[in-house]
Amino acid sequence: MVPLNVVDELLGGTVRVAWRKLRGYVEYERDRAGSQTNWEWFQWLAEQLDRHSKAPDQPQSWRLRCLPLLATIVLELRC
């Protein structure tokens, strides 16, 4: 398992912003499908990160510097 603080540092802002944008759609789909379990783990993660986070929803400067390196690593793993 990955500690929540690591998830928050790497993906926290993205998850929180995505949940804010998707929440209305997810609620609509839950009502339409008659199932309250659709997207439940994504919602749970976003809520946990909201409770845990002290960081803003903006990427940290080190993340911006590391993105090209991370992209290279991902591309190499695909090959």
mmCIF file of C-alpha atoms in Angstrom:
data_model
loop_
_atom_site.group_PDB
_atom_site.id
_atom_site.type_symbol
_atom_site.label_atom_id
_atom_site.label_comp_id
_atom_site.label_asym_id
_atom_site.label_seq_id
_atom_site.Cartn_x
_atom_site.Cartn_y
_atom_site.Cartn_z
ATOM 1 C CA MET A 1 0.000 0.000 0.000
ATOM 2 C CA VAL A 2 1.086 3.537 -0.694
ATOM 3 C CA PRO A 3 0.976 6.022 2.199
ATOM 4 C CA LEU A 4 -1.638 8.733 1.762
ATOM 5 C CA ASN A 5 0.945 11.509 2.041
ATOM 6 C CA VAL A 6 2.815 10.079 -0.970
ATOM 7 C CA VAL A 7 -0.394 9.876 -3.002
ATOM 8 C CA ASP A 8 -1.183 13.435 -1.947
ATOM 9 C CA GLU A 9 2.219 14.707 -3.011
ATOM 10 C CA LEU A 10 2.106 13.000 -6.395
ATOM 11 C CA LEU A 11 -1.572 13.097 -7.379
ATOM 12 C CA GLY A 12 -3.509 14.897 -4.657
ATOM 13 C CA GLY A 13 -4.271 18.096 -6.518
ATOM 14 C CA THR A 14 -5.234 16.254 -9.667
ATOM 15 C CA VAL A 15 -7.574 13.886 -7.807
ATOM 16 C CA ARG A 16 -9.266 16.693 -5.860
ATOM 17 C CA VAL A 17 -9.780 18.861 -8.959
ATOM 18 C CA ALA A 18 -11.002 15.886 -11.010
ATOM 19 C CA TRP A 19 -13.516 14.941 -8.302
ATOM 20 C CA ARG A 20 -14.849 18.503 -8.125
ATOM 21 C CA LYS A 21 -15.369 18.472 -11.891
ATOM 22 C CA LEU A 22 -16.794 14.928 -12.063
ATOM 23 C CA ARG A 23 -18.992 15.005 -8.961
ATOM 24 C CA GLY A 24 -22.154 16.206 -10.745
ATOM 25 C CA TYR A 25 -21.743 13.621 -13.501
ATOM 26 C CA VAL A 26 -21.102 10.829 -10.996
ATOM 27 C CA GLU A 27 -24.198 11.768 -8.987
ATOM 28 C CA TYR A 28 -26.256 11.809 -12.191
ATOM 29 C CA GLU A 29 -24.921 8.369 -13.203
ATOM 30 C CA ARG A 30 -25.587 6.972 -9.733
ATOM 31 C CA ASP A 31 -29.202 8.128 -9.925
ATOM 32 C CA ARG A 32 -29.606 6.875 -13.498
ATOM 33 C CA ALA A 33 -28.105 3.459 -12.745
ATOM 34 C CA GLY A 34 -29.750 3.145 -9.335
ATOM 35 C CA SER A 35 -26.391 2.302 -7.788
ATOM 36 C CA GLN A 36 -24.607 4.406 -5.232
ATOM 37 C CA THR A 37 -21.377 2.428 -5.631
ATOM 38 C CA ASN A 38 -20.293 3.870 -8.989
ATOM 39 C CA TRP A 39 -17.016 5.780 -8.539
ATOM 40 C CA GLU A 40 -17.154 5.215 -4.767
ATOM 41 C CA TRP A 41 -13.417 4.580 -4.366
ATOM 42 C CA PHE A 42 -12.471 7.656 -6.367
ATOM 43 C CA GLN A 43 -14.807 9.722 -4.193
ATOM 44 C CA TRP A 44 -13.343 8.135 -1.078
ATOM 45 C CA LEU A 45 -9.801 8.949 -2.190
ATOM 46 C CA ALA A 46 -10.687 12.570 -2.971
ATOM 47 C CA GLU A 47 -12.377 12.975 0.406
ATOM 48 C CA GLN A 48 -9.426 11.419 2.253
ATOM 49 C CA LEU A 49 -7.020 13.708 0.416
ATOM 50 C CA ASP A 50 -9.181 16.727 1.286
ATOM 51 C CA ARG A 51 -9.020 15.793 4.955
ATOM 52 C CA HIS A 52 -5.307 15.054 4.859
ATOM 53 C CA SER A 53 -3.988 17.716 2.529
ATOM 54 C CA LYS A 54 -2.203 20.854 3.515
ATOM 55 C CA ALA A 55 -1.058 21.426 -0.068
ATOM 56 C CA PRO A 56 -2.880 23.646 -2.569
ATOM 57 C CA ASP A 57 -4.461 22.172 -5.687
ATOM 58 C CA GLN A 58 -1.588 23.516 -7.766
ATOM 59 C CA PRO A 59 1.441 21.417 -8.722
ATOM 60 C CA GLN A 60 4.610 21.985 -6.726
ATOM 61 C CA SER A 61 7.590 23.432 -8.584
ATOM 62 C CA TRP A 62 9.560 20.180 -8.198
ATOM 63 C CA ARG A 63 6.734 18.339 -9.904
ATOM 64 C CA LEU A 64 6.982 20.617 -12.902
ATOM 65 C CA ARG A 65 10.721 19.965 -13.121
ATOM 66 C CA CYS A 66 10.208 16.206 -12.818
ATOM 67 C CA LEU A 67 7.409 15.830 -15.383
ATOM 68 C CA PRO A 68 9.745 15.400 -18.385
ATOM 69 C CA LEU A 69 11.689 12.722 -16.498
ATOM 70 C CA LEU A 70 8.504 10.930 -15.476
ATOM 71 C CA ALA A 71 7.214 11.039 -19.054
ATOM 72 C CA THR A 72 10.473 9.491 -20.268
ATOM 73 C CA ILE A 73 10.238 6.715 -17.692
ATOM 74 C CA VAL A 74 6.626 5.937 -18.630
ATOM 75 C CA LEU A 75 7.469 5.839 -22.322
ATOM 76 C CA GLU A 76 10.385 3.491 -21.661
ATOM 77 C CA LEU A 77 8.170 1.187 -19.615
ATOM 78 C CA ARG A 78 5.694 0.916 -22.478
ATOM 79 C CA CYS A 79 8.350 -0.400 -24.832
#
